[in-house]
Amino acid sequence: MTPGLPKQIEMEKEVQSSEDTGCMDAAKAVLLEECEEQFGLLQKLQNEIIMADTEAYDDQSNEAVNRLIAITSELEQWQEMEPKLLTTNTEVLLAVGKKELQRLHDQLKMVLSCSQAKLDAQKKILKREQTWQSEKQKALNAVTEKIVRLQQEKEKSENSVSQDMKRKIHKLKEYHSSLMEMLSDMLAEHFPLPDPQGNGSKKKRAAAYDAAEINLISLSEIIERLTNKTLETPHDPYVTIDDTFWPPYTEMLLRNGIAMRHPEDCNKIRLENFF
C-alpha cells in the first residue's frame, strides 16, 4: 500500500462532503424560490377575494349565495385534485428527503432513549414489587400455617381441658363435702346439745333447759345459718336469735370473736368479718 493512498481517500471524502453540502444548499435555494412563488400566488388570490367582497357589498345576499356556490365547487375541485410536488427535481427531493429522514431519525432516537429509560425504571419498580409480594406471601403462609396449627391444637385440647376442669371441680366438691362432714362431726362430738336425761351436776344444769319442748339447733347449724346469711345478704348479715339458739353456744361464739351482736339490737348477731 502506497503512502499517498490514505491522503487521496481523505481528499475524496472531503470533496464528497463538500459536494453534499453544496447540493443541500442548492436544494434549499430552489425550495425557497418555489415557496416564495406559491406564497405570492396565495397573496394574489387573497387580494382578489378582498376586492370581490368590497365590490359586492351592496348586493350582499345574492353574493353570499354565489360565494357559497363558488366555494362549494372549488372545494369539490380541490378534493378531486391530486396533490403535486413543489418541484420535480430529483436532487432537490433527495436532499430534502435525507434531511427530513435525519430529523425523524433523531426524534425517534430521542423517543427510544426516553422509552428505554422509562422501561428500566419500570423494571426496577416491578422487581421491588415482586420482592415485596414474595415477602408478604411468605409471611401470610407462615401466619396461615400457625392459625391452622393452633386451631388443630385447640380442637384437640378443648375436650381434655373440659374433662380436666370437670375432674378438678368434682374433687373440690368432694373435698368441701368431706371438710363439712369433719366439721359437723367435730362440733357434734365436742359441742353436743343438752341431754335432758343425763346425770351429774352439769347434766342437771343442762337438763334445767327444757329441751323436750324447744327444738334446739346444733352449733353447726348456728354457724351454717350465720354463714349463709352473710353470703346471701351481705348488706344485712344479722340473724335474729330465737328460742332454738342455745344461749351457752351463742355466748361462746360472741366471746371467742366468731360472732358479734347488732349495735342497736341485742337479739341479732352476725358472723365476724375474717378478711
XYZ file of C-alpha atoms in Angstrom:
275
model
C 0.000 0.000 0.000
C 1.456 3.317 -1.109
C 1.902 6.098 1.442
C -0.130 8.572 -0.608
C -3.271 6.404 -0.769
C -4.808 7.386 2.641
C -4.370 11.055 1.801
C -6.115 10.513 -1.505
C -9.068 8.776 0.264
C -9.359 11.653 2.726
C -9.352 14.151 -0.080
C -12.097 12.233 -1.890
C -14.192 12.196 1.299
C -13.724 15.934 1.724
C -14.736 16.520 -1.878
C -17.802 14.292 -1.459
C -18.769 16.119 1.741
C -18.361 19.489 0.064
C -20.450 18.282 -2.868
C -23.209 17.061 -0.490
C -23.155 20.415 1.306
C -23.359 22.291 -1.962
C -26.219 20.091 -3.120
C -28.089 20.752 0.107
C -27.636 24.495 -0.252
C -28.830 24.380 -3.837
C -31.875 22.346 -2.858
C -32.732 24.821 -0.111
C -32.442 27.697 -2.520
C -34.734 26.029 -5.078
C -37.322 25.190 -2.429
C -37.235 28.730 -1.073
C -37.812 30.157 -4.564
C -40.783 27.837 -5.171
C -42.213 28.611 -1.731
C -41.959 32.324 -2.439
C -43.780 31.816 -5.743
C -46.573 29.889 -4.079
C -46.811 32.462 -1.308
C -47.072 35.263 -3.885
C -49.863 33.341 -5.626
C -51.729 32.988 -2.326
C -51.405 36.718 -1.659
C -52.741 37.490 -5.135
C -55.749 35.227 -4.595
C -56.408 36.753 -1.182
C -56.319 40.283 -2.670
C -58.791 39.259 -5.384
C -61.140 37.851 -2.745
C -60.929 41.078 -0.722
C -61.614 43.188 -3.836
C -64.552 40.966 -4.756
C -66.011 41.328 -1.253
C -65.696 45.129 -1.422
C -67.386 45.401 -4.819
C -70.263 43.125 -3.869
C -71.072 44.811 -0.556
C -74.322 46.392 -1.893
C -75.776 43.082 -3.048
C -74.632 41.032 -0.055
C -77.431 38.475 -0.019
C -77.058 37.413 -3.637
C -73.290 37.498 -3.377
C -73.344 35.197 -0.343
C -75.257 32.600 -2.316
C -72.896 32.971 -5.257
C -69.869 32.740 -2.976
C -71.274 29.605 -1.359
C -71.780 28.008 -4.759
C -68.309 29.037 -5.887
C -66.640 27.816 -2.700
C -68.521 24.516 -2.928
C -67.431 23.934 -6.500
C -63.876 24.926 -5.639
C -63.892 22.545 -2.705
C -65.022 19.717 -4.956
C -62.234 20.556 -7.387
C -59.629 20.536 -4.622
C -60.936 17.215 -3.304
C -60.694 15.654 -6.756
C -57.290 17.182 -7.424
C -54.238 15.139 -6.575
C -51.525 16.984 -4.627
C -48.496 17.987 -6.658
C -44.946 18.382 -5.513
C -43.474 21.840 -5.407
C -40.570 20.659 -7.502
C -39.767 17.669 -9.662
C -36.017 17.987 -9.357
C -34.787 14.613 -8.084
C -31.665 16.065 -6.495
C -33.709 18.592 -4.549
C -36.209 15.946 -3.450
C -33.384 13.596 -2.439
C -31.657 16.259 -0.367
C -34.884 17.329 1.333
C -35.827 13.697 1.951
C -32.435 12.982 3.521
C -32.767 15.951 5.821
C -36.295 15.025 6.819
C -35.305 11.417 7.411
C -32.339 12.557 9.507
C -34.596 14.796 11.594
C -37.114 11.960 12.011
C -34.293 9.582 12.920
C -33.050 11.953 15.624
C -36.567 12.318 17.032
C -37.146 8.570 17.049
C -33.753 8.047 18.669
C -34.696 10.510 21.413
C -38.065 8.780 21.875
C -36.321 5.410 22.043
C -33.908 6.700 24.679
C -36.762 8.076 26.815
C -38.763 4.860 26.399
C -35.733 2.778 27.365
C -35.195 4.896 30.495
C -38.867 4.521 31.456
C -38.682 0.786 30.776
C -35.629 0.428 33.036
C -37.392 2.372 35.790
C -40.499 0.212 35.440
C -38.357 -2.938 35.586
C -36.801 -1.741 38.855
C -40.238 -0.958 40.281
C -41.539 -4.350 39.125
C -38.587 -6.146 40.720
C -39.109 -4.278 44.001
C -42.835 -5.037 43.980
C -42.184 -8.696 43.253
C -39.727 -8.868 46.169
C -42.269 -7.188 48.464
C -45.009 -9.550 47.270
C -42.792 -12.570 47.871
C -42.019 -11.442 51.429
C -45.677 -10.770 52.171
C -46.662 -14.130 50.706
C -44.138 -15.905 52.939
C -45.460 -14.048 55.985
C -49.039 -14.877 55.010
C -48.199 -18.550 54.575
C -46.481 -18.640 57.968
C -49.435 -16.980 59.690
C -51.900 -19.296 57.929
C -49.943 -22.373 58.991
C -49.794 -21.119 62.568
C -53.541 -20.449 62.626
C -54.272 -23.927 61.274
C -51.935 -25.484 63.839
C -53.493 -23.514 66.693
C -56.983 -24.487 65.579
C -55.996 -28.129 65.490
C -54.380 -27.863 68.920
C -57.459 -26.085 70.250
C -59.785 -28.766 68.914
C -57.616 -31.432 70.491
C -57.234 -29.654 73.821
C -60.843 -28.475 74.254
C -62.078 -31.895 75.305
C -59.092 -32.568 77.534
C -59.326 -29.142 79.208
C -63.055 -29.555 79.758
C -62.584 -33.002 81.249
C -59.748 -31.759 83.432
C -61.846 -28.865 84.755
C -64.776 -31.160 85.484
C -62.463 -33.541 87.304
C -60.973 -30.723 89.402
C -64.417 -29.310 90.239
C -65.587 -32.750 91.280
C -62.540 -33.216 93.506
C -63.089 -29.775 95.030
C -66.704 -30.554 95.780
C -65.735 -33.848 97.354
C -63.053 -32.114 99.442
C -65.558 -29.440 100.526
C -68.092 -32.110 101.473
C -65.502 -34.017 103.482
C -64.467 -30.834 105.313
C -68.063 -30.016 106.137
C -68.647 -33.561 107.395
C -65.490 -33.410 109.528
C -66.532 -30.034 110.941
C -70.028 -31.304 111.650
C -68.687 -34.437 113.334
C -66.207 -32.422 115.395
C -68.877 -29.966 116.548
C -71.332 -32.776 117.279
C -68.703 -34.576 119.349
C -67.285 -31.666 121.292
C -70.323 -29.356 121.368
C -73.395 -31.608 121.740
C -76.887 -30.400 122.528
C -78.017 -30.690 126.161
C -79.330 -34.120 127.153
C -82.373 -33.843 129.462
C -81.929 -37.500 130.558
C -78.257 -37.068 131.586
C -76.873 -37.439 135.152
C -74.445 -35.331 137.175
C -74.350 -31.667 138.052
C -73.502 -30.452 134.533
C -76.131 -32.684 133.106
C -78.650 -31.339 135.600
C -77.831 -27.727 134.642
C -78.288 -28.645 131.017
C -81.481 -30.518 131.832
C -82.833 -27.385 133.506
C -83.326 -26.107 129.979
C -86.464 -27.837 128.728
C -85.127 -29.360 125.533
C -88.159 -31.557 125.095
C -90.444 -28.597 124.480
C -87.985 -26.432 122.483
C -86.352 -27.815 119.308
C -82.794 -26.583 119.804
C -80.429 -26.421 116.819
C -76.841 -27.609 116.975
C -73.768 -25.378 116.926
C -73.058 -26.490 113.368
C -76.488 -25.294 112.243
C -75.986 -21.958 114.017
C -72.695 -21.377 112.219
C -74.265 -22.500 108.913
C -77.127 -20.004 109.311
C -74.696 -17.163 110.054
C -72.517 -18.089 107.059
C -75.453 -18.374 104.638
C -76.888 -15.052 105.823
C -73.533 -13.313 105.295
C -73.156 -14.728 101.766
C -76.756 -14.275 100.642
C -77.426 -10.775 102.060
C -74.075 -9.103 102.784
C -75.849 -5.744 103.259
C -77.902 -7.281 106.139
C -75.922 -10.213 107.595
C -77.641 -10.260 111.004
C -79.613 -13.290 112.214
C -82.316 -12.924 114.858
C -81.776 -15.078 117.961
C -84.822 -17.132 118.873
C -85.546 -19.931 121.342
C -83.885 -22.521 119.064
C -80.473 -20.959 119.788
C -78.979 -22.456 122.949
C -77.659 -19.461 124.935
C -74.344 -21.072 126.006
C -73.376 -21.669 122.364
C -74.408 -18.141 121.364
C -72.350 -16.689 124.205
C -69.370 -18.861 123.287
C -69.435 -17.570 119.681
C -69.606 -13.982 120.935
C -66.814 -14.352 123.485
C -64.432 -16.103 121.074
C -64.788 -13.441 118.372
C -66.637 -15.718 115.926
C -69.852 -13.671 116.036
C -70.834 -10.151 117.117
C -74.073 -8.529 118.292
C -76.010 -5.826 116.482
C -75.062 -2.412 117.908
C -78.736 -1.464 118.405
C -80.492 -4.826 118.810
C -79.004 -7.364 121.224
C -81.233 -10.137 119.827
C -79.409 -10.096 116.494
C -75.956 -11.500 115.785
C -73.818 -11.828 112.718
C -70.654 -13.642 111.633
C -67.484 -11.710 112.315
C -65.518 -10.389 109.281
C -62.408 -12.538 108.950
C -60.889 -10.626 105.997
